[in-house]
mmCIF file of C-alpha atoms in Angstrom:
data_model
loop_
_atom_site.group_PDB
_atom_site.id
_atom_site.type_symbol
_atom_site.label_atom_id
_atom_site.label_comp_id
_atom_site.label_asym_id
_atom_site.label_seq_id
_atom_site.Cartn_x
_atom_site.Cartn_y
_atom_site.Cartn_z
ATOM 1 C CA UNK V 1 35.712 28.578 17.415
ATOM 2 C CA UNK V 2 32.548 29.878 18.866
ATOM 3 C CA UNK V 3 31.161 30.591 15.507
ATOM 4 C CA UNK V 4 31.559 27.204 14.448
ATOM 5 C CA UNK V 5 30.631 25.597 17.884
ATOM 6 C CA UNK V 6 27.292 28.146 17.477
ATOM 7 C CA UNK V 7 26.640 27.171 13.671
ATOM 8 C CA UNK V 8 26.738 23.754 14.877
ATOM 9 C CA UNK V 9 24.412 24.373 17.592
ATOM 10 C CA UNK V 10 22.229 25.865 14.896
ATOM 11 C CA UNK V 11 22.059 23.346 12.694
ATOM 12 C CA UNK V 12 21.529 20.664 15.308
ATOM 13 C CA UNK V 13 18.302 23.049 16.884
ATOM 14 C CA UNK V 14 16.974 22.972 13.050
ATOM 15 C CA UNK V 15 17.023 18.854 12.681
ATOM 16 C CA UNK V 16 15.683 18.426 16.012
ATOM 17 C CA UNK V 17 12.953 21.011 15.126
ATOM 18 C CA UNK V 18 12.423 19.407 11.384
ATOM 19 C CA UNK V 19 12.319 15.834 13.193
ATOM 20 C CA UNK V 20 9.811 16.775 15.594
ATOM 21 C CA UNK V 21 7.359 19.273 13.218
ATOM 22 C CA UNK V 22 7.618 17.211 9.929
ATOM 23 C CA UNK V 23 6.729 13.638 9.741
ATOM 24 C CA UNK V 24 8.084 13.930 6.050
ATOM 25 C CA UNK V 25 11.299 14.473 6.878
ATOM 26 C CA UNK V 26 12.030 12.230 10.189
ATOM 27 C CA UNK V 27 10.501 9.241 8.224
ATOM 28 C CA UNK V 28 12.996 10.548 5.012
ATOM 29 C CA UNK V 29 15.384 9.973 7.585
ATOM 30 C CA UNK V 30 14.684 7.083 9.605
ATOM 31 C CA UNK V 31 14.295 5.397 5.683
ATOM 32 C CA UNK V 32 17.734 6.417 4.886
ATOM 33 C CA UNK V 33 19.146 4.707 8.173
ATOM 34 C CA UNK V 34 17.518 1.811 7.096
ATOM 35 C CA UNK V 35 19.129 2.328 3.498
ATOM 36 C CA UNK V 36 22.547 1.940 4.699
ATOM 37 C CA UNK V 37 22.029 -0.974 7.473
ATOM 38 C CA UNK V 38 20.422 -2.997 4.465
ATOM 39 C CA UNK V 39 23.437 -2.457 2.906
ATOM 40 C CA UNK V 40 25.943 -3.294 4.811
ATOM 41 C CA UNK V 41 24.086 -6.503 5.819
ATOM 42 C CA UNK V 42 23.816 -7.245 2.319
ATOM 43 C CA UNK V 43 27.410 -6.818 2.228
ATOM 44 C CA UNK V 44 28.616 -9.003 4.763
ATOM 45 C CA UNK V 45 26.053 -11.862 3.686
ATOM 46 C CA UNK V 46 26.753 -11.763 -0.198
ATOM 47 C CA UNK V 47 29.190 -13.376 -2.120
ATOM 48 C CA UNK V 48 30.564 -11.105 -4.991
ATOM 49 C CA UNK V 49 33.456 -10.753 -7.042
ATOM 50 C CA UNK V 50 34.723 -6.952 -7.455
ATOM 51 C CA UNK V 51 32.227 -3.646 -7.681
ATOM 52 C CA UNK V 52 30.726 -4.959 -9.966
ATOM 53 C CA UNK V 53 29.103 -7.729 -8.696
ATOM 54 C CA UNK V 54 28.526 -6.254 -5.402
ATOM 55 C CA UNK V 55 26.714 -3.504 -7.408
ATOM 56 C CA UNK V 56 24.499 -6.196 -9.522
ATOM 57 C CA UNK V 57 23.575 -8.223 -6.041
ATOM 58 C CA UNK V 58 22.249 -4.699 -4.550
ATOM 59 C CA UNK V 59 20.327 -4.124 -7.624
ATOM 60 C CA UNK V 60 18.783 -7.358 -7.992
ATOM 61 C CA UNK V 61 18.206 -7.289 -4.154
ATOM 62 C CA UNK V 62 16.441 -3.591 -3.896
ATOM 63 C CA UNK V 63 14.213 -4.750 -7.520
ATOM 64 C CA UNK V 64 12.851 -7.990 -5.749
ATOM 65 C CA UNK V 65 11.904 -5.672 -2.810
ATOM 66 C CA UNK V 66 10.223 -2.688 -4.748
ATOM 67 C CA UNK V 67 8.271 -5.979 -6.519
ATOM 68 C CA UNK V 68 7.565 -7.999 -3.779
ATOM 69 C CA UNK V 69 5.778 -4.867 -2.118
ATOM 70 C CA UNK V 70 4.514 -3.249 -5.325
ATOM 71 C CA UNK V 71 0.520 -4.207 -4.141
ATOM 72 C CA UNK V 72 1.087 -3.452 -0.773
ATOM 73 C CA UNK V 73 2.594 0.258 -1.948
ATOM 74 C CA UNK V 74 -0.382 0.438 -3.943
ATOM 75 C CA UNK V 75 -3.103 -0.674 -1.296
ATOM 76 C CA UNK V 76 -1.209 1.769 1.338
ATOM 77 C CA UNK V 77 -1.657 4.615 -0.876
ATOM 78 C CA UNK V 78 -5.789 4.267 -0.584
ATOM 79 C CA UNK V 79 -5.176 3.724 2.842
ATOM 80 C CA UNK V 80 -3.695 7.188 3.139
ATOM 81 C CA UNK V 81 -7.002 8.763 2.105
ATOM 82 C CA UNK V 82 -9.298 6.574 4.180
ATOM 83 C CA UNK V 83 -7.041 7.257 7.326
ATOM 84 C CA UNK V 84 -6.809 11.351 6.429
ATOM 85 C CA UNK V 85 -10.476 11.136 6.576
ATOM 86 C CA UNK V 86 -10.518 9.728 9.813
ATOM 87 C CA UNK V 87 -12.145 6.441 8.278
ATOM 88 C CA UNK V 88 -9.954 3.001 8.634
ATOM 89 C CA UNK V 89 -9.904 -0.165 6.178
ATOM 90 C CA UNK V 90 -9.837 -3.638 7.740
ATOM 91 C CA UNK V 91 -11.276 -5.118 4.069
ATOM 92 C CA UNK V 92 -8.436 -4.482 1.705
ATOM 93 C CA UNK V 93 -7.016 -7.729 1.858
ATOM 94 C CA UNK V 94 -10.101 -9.247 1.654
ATOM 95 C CA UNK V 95 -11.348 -7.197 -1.038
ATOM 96 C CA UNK V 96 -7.976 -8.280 -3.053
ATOM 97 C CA UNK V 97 -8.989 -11.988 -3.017
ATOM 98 C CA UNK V 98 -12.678 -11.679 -4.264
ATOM 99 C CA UNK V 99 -11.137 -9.168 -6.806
ATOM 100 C CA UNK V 100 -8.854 -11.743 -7.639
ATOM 101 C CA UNK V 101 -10.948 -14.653 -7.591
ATOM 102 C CA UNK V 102 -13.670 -12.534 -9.856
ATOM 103 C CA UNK V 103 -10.780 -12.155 -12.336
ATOM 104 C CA UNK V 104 -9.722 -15.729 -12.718
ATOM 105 C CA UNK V 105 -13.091 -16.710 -13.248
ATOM 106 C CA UNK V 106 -13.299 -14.196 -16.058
ATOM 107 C CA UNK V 107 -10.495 -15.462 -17.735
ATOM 108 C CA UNK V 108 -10.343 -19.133 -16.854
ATOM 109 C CA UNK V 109 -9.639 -20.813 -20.138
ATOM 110 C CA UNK V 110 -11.330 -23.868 -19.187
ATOM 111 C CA UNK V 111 -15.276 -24.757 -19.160
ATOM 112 C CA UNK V 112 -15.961 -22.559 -16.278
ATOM 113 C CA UNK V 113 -14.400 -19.344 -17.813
ATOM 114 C CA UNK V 114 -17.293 -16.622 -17.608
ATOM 115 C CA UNK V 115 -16.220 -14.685 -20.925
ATOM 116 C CA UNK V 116 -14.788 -18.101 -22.355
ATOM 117 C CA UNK V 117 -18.479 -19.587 -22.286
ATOM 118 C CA UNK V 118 -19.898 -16.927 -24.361
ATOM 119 C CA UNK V 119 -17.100 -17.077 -27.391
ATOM 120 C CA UNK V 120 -14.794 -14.034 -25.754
ATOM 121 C CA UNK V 121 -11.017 -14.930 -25.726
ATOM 122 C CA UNK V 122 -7.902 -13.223 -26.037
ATOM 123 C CA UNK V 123 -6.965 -9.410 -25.992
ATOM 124 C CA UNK V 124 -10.872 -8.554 -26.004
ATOM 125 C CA UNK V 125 -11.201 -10.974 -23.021
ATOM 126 C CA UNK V 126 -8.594 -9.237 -21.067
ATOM 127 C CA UNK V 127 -9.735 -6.008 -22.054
ATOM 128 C CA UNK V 128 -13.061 -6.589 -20.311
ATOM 129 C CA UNK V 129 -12.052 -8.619 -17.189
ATOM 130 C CA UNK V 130 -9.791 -5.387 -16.558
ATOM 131 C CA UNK V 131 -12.271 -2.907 -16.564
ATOM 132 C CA UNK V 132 -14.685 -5.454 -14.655
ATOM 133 C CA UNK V 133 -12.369 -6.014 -12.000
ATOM 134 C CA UNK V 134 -11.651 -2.184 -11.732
ATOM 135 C CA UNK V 135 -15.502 -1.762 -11.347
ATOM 136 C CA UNK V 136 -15.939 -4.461 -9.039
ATOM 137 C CA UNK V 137 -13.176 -3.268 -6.639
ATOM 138 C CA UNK V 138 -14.692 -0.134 -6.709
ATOM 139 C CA UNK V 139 -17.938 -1.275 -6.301
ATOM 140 C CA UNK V 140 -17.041 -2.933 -2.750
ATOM 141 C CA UNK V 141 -15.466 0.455 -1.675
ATOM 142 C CA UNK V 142 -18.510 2.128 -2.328
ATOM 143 C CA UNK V 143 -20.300 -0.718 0.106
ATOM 144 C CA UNK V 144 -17.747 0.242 2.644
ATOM 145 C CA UNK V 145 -18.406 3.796 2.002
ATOM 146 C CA UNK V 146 -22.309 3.438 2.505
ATOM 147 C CA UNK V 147 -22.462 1.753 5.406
ATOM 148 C CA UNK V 148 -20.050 4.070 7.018
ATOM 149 C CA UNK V 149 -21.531 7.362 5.778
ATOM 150 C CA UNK V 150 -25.433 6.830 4.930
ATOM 151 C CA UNK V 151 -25.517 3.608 7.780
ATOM 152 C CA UNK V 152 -23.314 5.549 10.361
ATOM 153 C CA UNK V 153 -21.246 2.236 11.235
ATOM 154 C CA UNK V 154 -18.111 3.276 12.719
ATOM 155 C CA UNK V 155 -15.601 2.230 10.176
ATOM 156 C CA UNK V 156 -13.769 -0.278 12.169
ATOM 157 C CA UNK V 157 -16.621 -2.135 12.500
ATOM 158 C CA UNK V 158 -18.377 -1.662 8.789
ATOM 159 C CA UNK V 159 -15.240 -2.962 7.555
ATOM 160 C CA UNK V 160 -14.289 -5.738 10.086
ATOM 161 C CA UNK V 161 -17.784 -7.296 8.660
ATOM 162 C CA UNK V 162 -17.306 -6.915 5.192
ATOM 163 C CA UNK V 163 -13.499 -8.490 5.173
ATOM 164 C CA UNK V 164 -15.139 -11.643 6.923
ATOM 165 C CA UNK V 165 -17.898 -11.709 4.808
ATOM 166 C CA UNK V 166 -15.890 -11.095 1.537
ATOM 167 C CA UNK V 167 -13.372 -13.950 2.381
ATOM 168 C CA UNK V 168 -16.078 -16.229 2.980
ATOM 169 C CA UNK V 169 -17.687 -15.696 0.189
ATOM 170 C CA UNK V 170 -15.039 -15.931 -1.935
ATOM 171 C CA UNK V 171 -13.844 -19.153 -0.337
ATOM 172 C CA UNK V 172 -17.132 -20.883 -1.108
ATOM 173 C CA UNK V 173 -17.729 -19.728 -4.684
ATOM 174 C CA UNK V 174 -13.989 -20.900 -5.314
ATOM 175 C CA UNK V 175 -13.574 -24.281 -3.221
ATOM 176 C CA UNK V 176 -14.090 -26.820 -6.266
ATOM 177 C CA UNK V 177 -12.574 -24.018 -8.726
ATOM 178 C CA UNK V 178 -9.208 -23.910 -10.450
ATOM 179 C CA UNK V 179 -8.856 -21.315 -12.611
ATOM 180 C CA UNK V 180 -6.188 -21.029 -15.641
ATOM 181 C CA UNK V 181 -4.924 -17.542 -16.670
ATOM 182 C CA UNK V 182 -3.944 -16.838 -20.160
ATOM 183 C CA UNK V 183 -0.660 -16.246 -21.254
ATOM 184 C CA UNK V 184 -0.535 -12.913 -22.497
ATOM 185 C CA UNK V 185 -2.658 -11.550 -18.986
ATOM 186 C CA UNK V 186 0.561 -12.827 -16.997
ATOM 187 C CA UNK V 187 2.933 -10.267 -19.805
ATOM 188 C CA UNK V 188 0.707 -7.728 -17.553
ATOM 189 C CA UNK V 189 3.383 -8.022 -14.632
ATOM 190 C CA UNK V 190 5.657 -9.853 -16.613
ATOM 191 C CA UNK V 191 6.689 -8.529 -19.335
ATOM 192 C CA UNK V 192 10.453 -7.395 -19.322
ATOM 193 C CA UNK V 193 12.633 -4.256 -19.671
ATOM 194 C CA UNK V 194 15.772 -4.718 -19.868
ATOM 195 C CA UNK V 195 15.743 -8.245 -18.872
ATOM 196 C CA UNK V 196 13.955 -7.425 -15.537
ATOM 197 C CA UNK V 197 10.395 -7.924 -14.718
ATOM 198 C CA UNK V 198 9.582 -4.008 -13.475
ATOM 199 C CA UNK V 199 6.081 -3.627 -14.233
ATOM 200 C CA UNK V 200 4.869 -3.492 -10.923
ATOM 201 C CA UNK V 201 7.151 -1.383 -9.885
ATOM 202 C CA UNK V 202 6.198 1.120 -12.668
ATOM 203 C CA UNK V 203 2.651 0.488 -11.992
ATOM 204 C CA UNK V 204 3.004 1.380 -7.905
ATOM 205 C CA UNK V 205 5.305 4.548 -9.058
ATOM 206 C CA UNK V 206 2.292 5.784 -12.039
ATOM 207 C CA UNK V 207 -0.252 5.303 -8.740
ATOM 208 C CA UNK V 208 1.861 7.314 -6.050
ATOM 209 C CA UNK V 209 1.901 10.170 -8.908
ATOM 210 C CA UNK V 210 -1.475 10.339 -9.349
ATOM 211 C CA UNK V 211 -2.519 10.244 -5.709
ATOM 212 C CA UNK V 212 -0.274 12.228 -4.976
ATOM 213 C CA UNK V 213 -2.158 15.217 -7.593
ATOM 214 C CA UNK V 214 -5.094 14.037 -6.329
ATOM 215 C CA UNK V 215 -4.041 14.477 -2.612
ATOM 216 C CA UNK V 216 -2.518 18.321 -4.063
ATOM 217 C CA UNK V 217 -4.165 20.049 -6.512
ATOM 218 C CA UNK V 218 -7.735 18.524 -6.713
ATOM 219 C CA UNK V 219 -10.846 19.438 -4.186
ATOM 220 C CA UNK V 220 -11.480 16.426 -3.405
ATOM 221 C CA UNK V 221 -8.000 16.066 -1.754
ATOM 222 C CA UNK V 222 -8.678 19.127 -0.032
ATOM 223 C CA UNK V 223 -11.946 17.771 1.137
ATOM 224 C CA UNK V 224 -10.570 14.585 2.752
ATOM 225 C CA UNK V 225 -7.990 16.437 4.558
ATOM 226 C CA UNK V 226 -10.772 19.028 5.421
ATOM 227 C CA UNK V 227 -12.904 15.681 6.362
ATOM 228 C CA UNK V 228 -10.290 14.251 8.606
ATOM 229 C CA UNK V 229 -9.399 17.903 10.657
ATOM 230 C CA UNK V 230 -13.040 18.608 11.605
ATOM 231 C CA UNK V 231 -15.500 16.912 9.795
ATOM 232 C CA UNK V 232 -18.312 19.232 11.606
ATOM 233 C CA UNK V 233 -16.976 22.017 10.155
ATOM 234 C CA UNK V 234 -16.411 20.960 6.615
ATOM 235 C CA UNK V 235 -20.254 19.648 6.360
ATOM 236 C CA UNK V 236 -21.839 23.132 7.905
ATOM 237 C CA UNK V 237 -19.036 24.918 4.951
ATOM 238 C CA UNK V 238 -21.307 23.061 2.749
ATOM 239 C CA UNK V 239 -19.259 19.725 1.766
ATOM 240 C CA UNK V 240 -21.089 16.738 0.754
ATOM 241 C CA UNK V 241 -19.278 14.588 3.583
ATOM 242 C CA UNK V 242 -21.365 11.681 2.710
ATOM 243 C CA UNK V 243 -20.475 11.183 -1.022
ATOM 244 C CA UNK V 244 -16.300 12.554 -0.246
ATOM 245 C CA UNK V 245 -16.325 9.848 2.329
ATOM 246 C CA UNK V 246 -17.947 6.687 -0.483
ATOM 247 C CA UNK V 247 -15.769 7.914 -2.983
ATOM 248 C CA UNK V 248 -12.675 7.729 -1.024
ATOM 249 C CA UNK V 249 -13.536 3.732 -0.179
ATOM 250 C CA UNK V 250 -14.631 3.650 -3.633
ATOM 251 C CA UNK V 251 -11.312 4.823 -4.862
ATOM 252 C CA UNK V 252 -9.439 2.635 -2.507
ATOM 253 C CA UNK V 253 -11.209 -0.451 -3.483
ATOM 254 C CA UNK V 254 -10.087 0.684 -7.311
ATOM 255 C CA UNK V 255 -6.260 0.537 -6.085
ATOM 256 C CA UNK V 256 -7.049 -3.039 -4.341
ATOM 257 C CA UNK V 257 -8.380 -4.115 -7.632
ATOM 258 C CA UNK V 258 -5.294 -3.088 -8.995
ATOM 259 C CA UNK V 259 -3.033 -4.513 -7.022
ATOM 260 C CA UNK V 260 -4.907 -7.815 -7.126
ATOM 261 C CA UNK V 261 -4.411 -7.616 -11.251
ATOM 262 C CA UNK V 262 -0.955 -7.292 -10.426
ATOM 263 C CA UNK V 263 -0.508 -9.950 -8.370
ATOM 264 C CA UNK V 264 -2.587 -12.700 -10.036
ATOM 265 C CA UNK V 265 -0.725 -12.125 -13.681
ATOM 266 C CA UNK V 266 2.659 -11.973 -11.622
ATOM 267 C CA UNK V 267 1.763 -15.044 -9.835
ATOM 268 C CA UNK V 268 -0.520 -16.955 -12.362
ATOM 269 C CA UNK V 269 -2.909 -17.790 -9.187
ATOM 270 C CA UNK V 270 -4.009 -17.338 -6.145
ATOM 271 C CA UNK V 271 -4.605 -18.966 -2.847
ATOM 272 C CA UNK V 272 -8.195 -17.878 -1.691
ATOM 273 C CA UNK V 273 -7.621 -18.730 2.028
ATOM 274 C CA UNK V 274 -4.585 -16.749 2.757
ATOM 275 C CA UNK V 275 -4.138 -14.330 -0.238
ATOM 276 C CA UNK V 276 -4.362 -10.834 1.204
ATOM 277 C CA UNK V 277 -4.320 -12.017 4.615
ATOM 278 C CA UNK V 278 -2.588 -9.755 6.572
ATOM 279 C CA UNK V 279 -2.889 -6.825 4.172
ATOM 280 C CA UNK V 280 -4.549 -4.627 6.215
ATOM 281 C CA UNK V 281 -2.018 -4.311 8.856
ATOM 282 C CA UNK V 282 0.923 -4.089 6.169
ATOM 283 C CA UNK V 283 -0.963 -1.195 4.920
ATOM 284 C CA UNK V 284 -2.220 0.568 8.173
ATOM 285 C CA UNK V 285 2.040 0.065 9.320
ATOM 286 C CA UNK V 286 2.936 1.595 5.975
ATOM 287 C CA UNK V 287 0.917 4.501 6.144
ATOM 288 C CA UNK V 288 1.118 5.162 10.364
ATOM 289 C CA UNK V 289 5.312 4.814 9.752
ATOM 290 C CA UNK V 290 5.240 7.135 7.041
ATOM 291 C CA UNK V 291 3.157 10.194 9.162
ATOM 292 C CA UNK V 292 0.319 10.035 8.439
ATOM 293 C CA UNK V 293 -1.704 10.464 11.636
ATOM 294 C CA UNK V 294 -4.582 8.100 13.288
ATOM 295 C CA UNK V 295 -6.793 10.902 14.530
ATOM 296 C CA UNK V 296 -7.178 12.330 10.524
ATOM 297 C CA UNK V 297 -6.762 15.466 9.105
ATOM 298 C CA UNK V 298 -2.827 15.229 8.290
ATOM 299 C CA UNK V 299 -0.569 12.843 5.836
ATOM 300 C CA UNK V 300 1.197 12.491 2.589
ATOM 301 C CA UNK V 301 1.306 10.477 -0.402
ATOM 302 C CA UNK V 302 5.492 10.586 -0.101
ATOM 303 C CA UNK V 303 5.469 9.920 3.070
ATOM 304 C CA UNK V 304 3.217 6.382 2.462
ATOM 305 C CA UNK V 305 5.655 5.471 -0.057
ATOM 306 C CA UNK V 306 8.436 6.129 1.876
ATOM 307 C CA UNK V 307 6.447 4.070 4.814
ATOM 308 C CA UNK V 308 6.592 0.947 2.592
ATOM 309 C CA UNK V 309 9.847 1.330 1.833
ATOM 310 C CA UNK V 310 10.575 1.452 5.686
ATOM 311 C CA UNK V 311 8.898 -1.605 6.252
ATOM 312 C CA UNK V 312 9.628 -3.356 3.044
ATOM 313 C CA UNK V 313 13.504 -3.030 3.890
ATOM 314 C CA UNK V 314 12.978 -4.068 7.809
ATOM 315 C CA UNK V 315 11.718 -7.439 6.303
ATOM 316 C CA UNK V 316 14.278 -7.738 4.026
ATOM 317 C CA UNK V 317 16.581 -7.019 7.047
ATOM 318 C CA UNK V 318 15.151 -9.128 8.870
ATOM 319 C CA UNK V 319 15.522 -11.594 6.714
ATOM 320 C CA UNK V 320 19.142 -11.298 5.980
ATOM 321 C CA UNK V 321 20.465 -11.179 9.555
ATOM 322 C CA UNK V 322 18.616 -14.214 10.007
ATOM 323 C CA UNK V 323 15.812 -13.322 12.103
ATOM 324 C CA UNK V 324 13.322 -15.868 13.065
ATOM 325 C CA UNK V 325 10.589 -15.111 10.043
ATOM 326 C CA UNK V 326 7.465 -15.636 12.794
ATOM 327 C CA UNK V 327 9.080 -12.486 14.712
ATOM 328 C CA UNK V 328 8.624 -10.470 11.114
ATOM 329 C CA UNK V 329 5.111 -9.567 12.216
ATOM 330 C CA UNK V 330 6.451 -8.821 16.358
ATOM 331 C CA UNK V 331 8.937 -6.585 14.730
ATOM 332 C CA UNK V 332 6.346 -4.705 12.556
ATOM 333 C CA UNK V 333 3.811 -4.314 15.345
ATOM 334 C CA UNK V 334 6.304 -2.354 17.482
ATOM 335 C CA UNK V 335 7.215 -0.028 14.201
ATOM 336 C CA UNK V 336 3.286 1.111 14.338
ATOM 337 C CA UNK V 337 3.157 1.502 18.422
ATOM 338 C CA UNK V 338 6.294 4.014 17.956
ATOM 339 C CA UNK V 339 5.374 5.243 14.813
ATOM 340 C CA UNK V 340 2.051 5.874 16.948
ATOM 341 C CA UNK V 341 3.585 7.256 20.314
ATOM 342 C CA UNK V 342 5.835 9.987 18.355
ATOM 343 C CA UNK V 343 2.823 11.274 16.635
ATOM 344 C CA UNK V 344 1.162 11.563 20.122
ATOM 345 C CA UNK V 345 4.687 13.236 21.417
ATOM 346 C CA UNK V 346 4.635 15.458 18.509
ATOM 347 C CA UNK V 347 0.619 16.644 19.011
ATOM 348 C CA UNK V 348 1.389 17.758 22.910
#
């Protein structure tokens, strides 16, 4: 009896010690709590005829939500490396609609399509307007990434100006536009396996991979980290701080750009006063839930993903218990001051 009374003990010291040392773990956990409550609040508010069609209502349920949040995913994972480095993004979202809008215009197949007025069309069409939008995202990280390394803005505030002046832009260029996508750029997100539109799911999962071997086994990874922990140190080692610190805006703005090709072809359009909106904080409250910490230096690519998922499946919780969608954003402003406070816990 004491030896299973002490095991017990044991094992309970080890959690307690695993929940409080890795962030990685307690939000693997706190994901998988949210796993099962989804579930059994699917349960009780589904209709379903045997196993079989409870099992087919969970699918369907758990593919709308890894689609629904496939952009934010991806957005969240640039946010990891801009928040390792001790840097912060308020532009994403608004980086996503001029990416968006820039796109459109591209490919608009009526008399104000850029690439349709000078005899482009079809694949070779697409073909460009992809790699222009990729540059063009990247191109706006790499203004965020100036201004905060070669003008010294503190990032907050470089980037609180450039999402209002992005939007604003974007909103005047596009106020007498109306842009029509080709077919076969919606297949991008819409195109089928196995009767299910999955692309963006696959596309967030292919991005999480390579950050993730960017965040382990490059040198720039190690740098951000190394950015983020004491950036003092890492420029007197002999790190170019400046050019670590434009590429990692410059690779977030990439992702943004993706996920703004993503969501256009899903969608077929885009609304340029509230697309994006709010996808800074949906990012920030994926990456903060899943460990990574405010003050730099420390975070994982899992851990973001499983951060999304946290949040992605409160919504849809939310949303199934029949919670009051304007108290969606009250709920997911008190996941971030926790998610916050145990970090602090954890540091003392």
């Amino acid at each position: 009896m004491d030896k299973a009374k002490n095991e017990k003990l044991g094992l309970l010291a080890r959690f307690q010690q695993l929940w409080k040392t890795n962030p990685l773990f307690s939000t693997g956990i706190a994901l998988i709590v949210m796993v099962v409550v989804q579930t059994l609040a699917l349960t009780f508010n589904s209709s379903y005829e045997g196993f079989g069609g409870w099992f087919m209502s969970w699918l369907n349920n758990w593919i709308s939500i890894l689609r629904g949040n496939a952009a934010i995913g991806i957005i969240a994972l640039g946010m990891t490396f801009v928040i390792i480095s001790g840097g912060i993004d308020l532009s994403v979202g608004s980086v996503y609609v001029a990416v968006g809008a820039f796109t459109m215009v591209l490919l608009d197949e009526g008399p104000n399509g850029w690439l349709g007025a000078i005899g482009i069309s079809g694949i070779p069409a697409i073909l460009i307007a992809l790699v222009a939008a990729a540059a063009f995202g990247s191109l706006l990280g790499e203004g965020n990434g100036l201004l905060i390394s070669n003008g010294k803005m503190p990032p907050f505030i470089a980037t609180l100006g450039t999402m209002q002046i992005l939007r604003s832009v974007t909103q005047y260029f596009m106020k007498t536009q109306s842009p029509t996508l080709p077919d076969p750029y919606k297949e991008i997100a819409r195109f089928q396996i196995g009767g299910m539109q999955l692309m963006p799911i696959l596309y967030w999962a292919i991005a999480a991979v390579v950050m993730y071997l960017i965040s382990k086994q490059t040198t720039f990874g190690r740098y951000v980290f190394a950015i983020g922990s004491n950036e003092r140190t890492t420029r007197l080692s002999g790190v170019n701080v400046r050019k670590v610190k434009r590429r990692v805006y410059a690779l977030t703005g990439l992702l943004v750009a993706g996920a703004a090709i993503i969501q256009t072809s899903r969608i077929g359009s885009m609304d340029y006063a509230s697309a994006g909106s709010g996808f800074e904080m949906d990012a920030i409250a994926a990456v903060i839930v899943g460990g990574t910490s405010m003050s730099g230096g420390r975070g994982s690519v899992v851990g973001t993903v499983f951060g999304t998922l946290i949040v992605a499946v409160m919504n849809n919780l939310l949303n199934l218990i029949g919670v009051d969608p304007y108290l969606s954003t009250a709920f997911k402003g008190g996941i971030i001051i926790a998610a916050v406070l145990l970090q602090r816990k954890e540091k003392n």
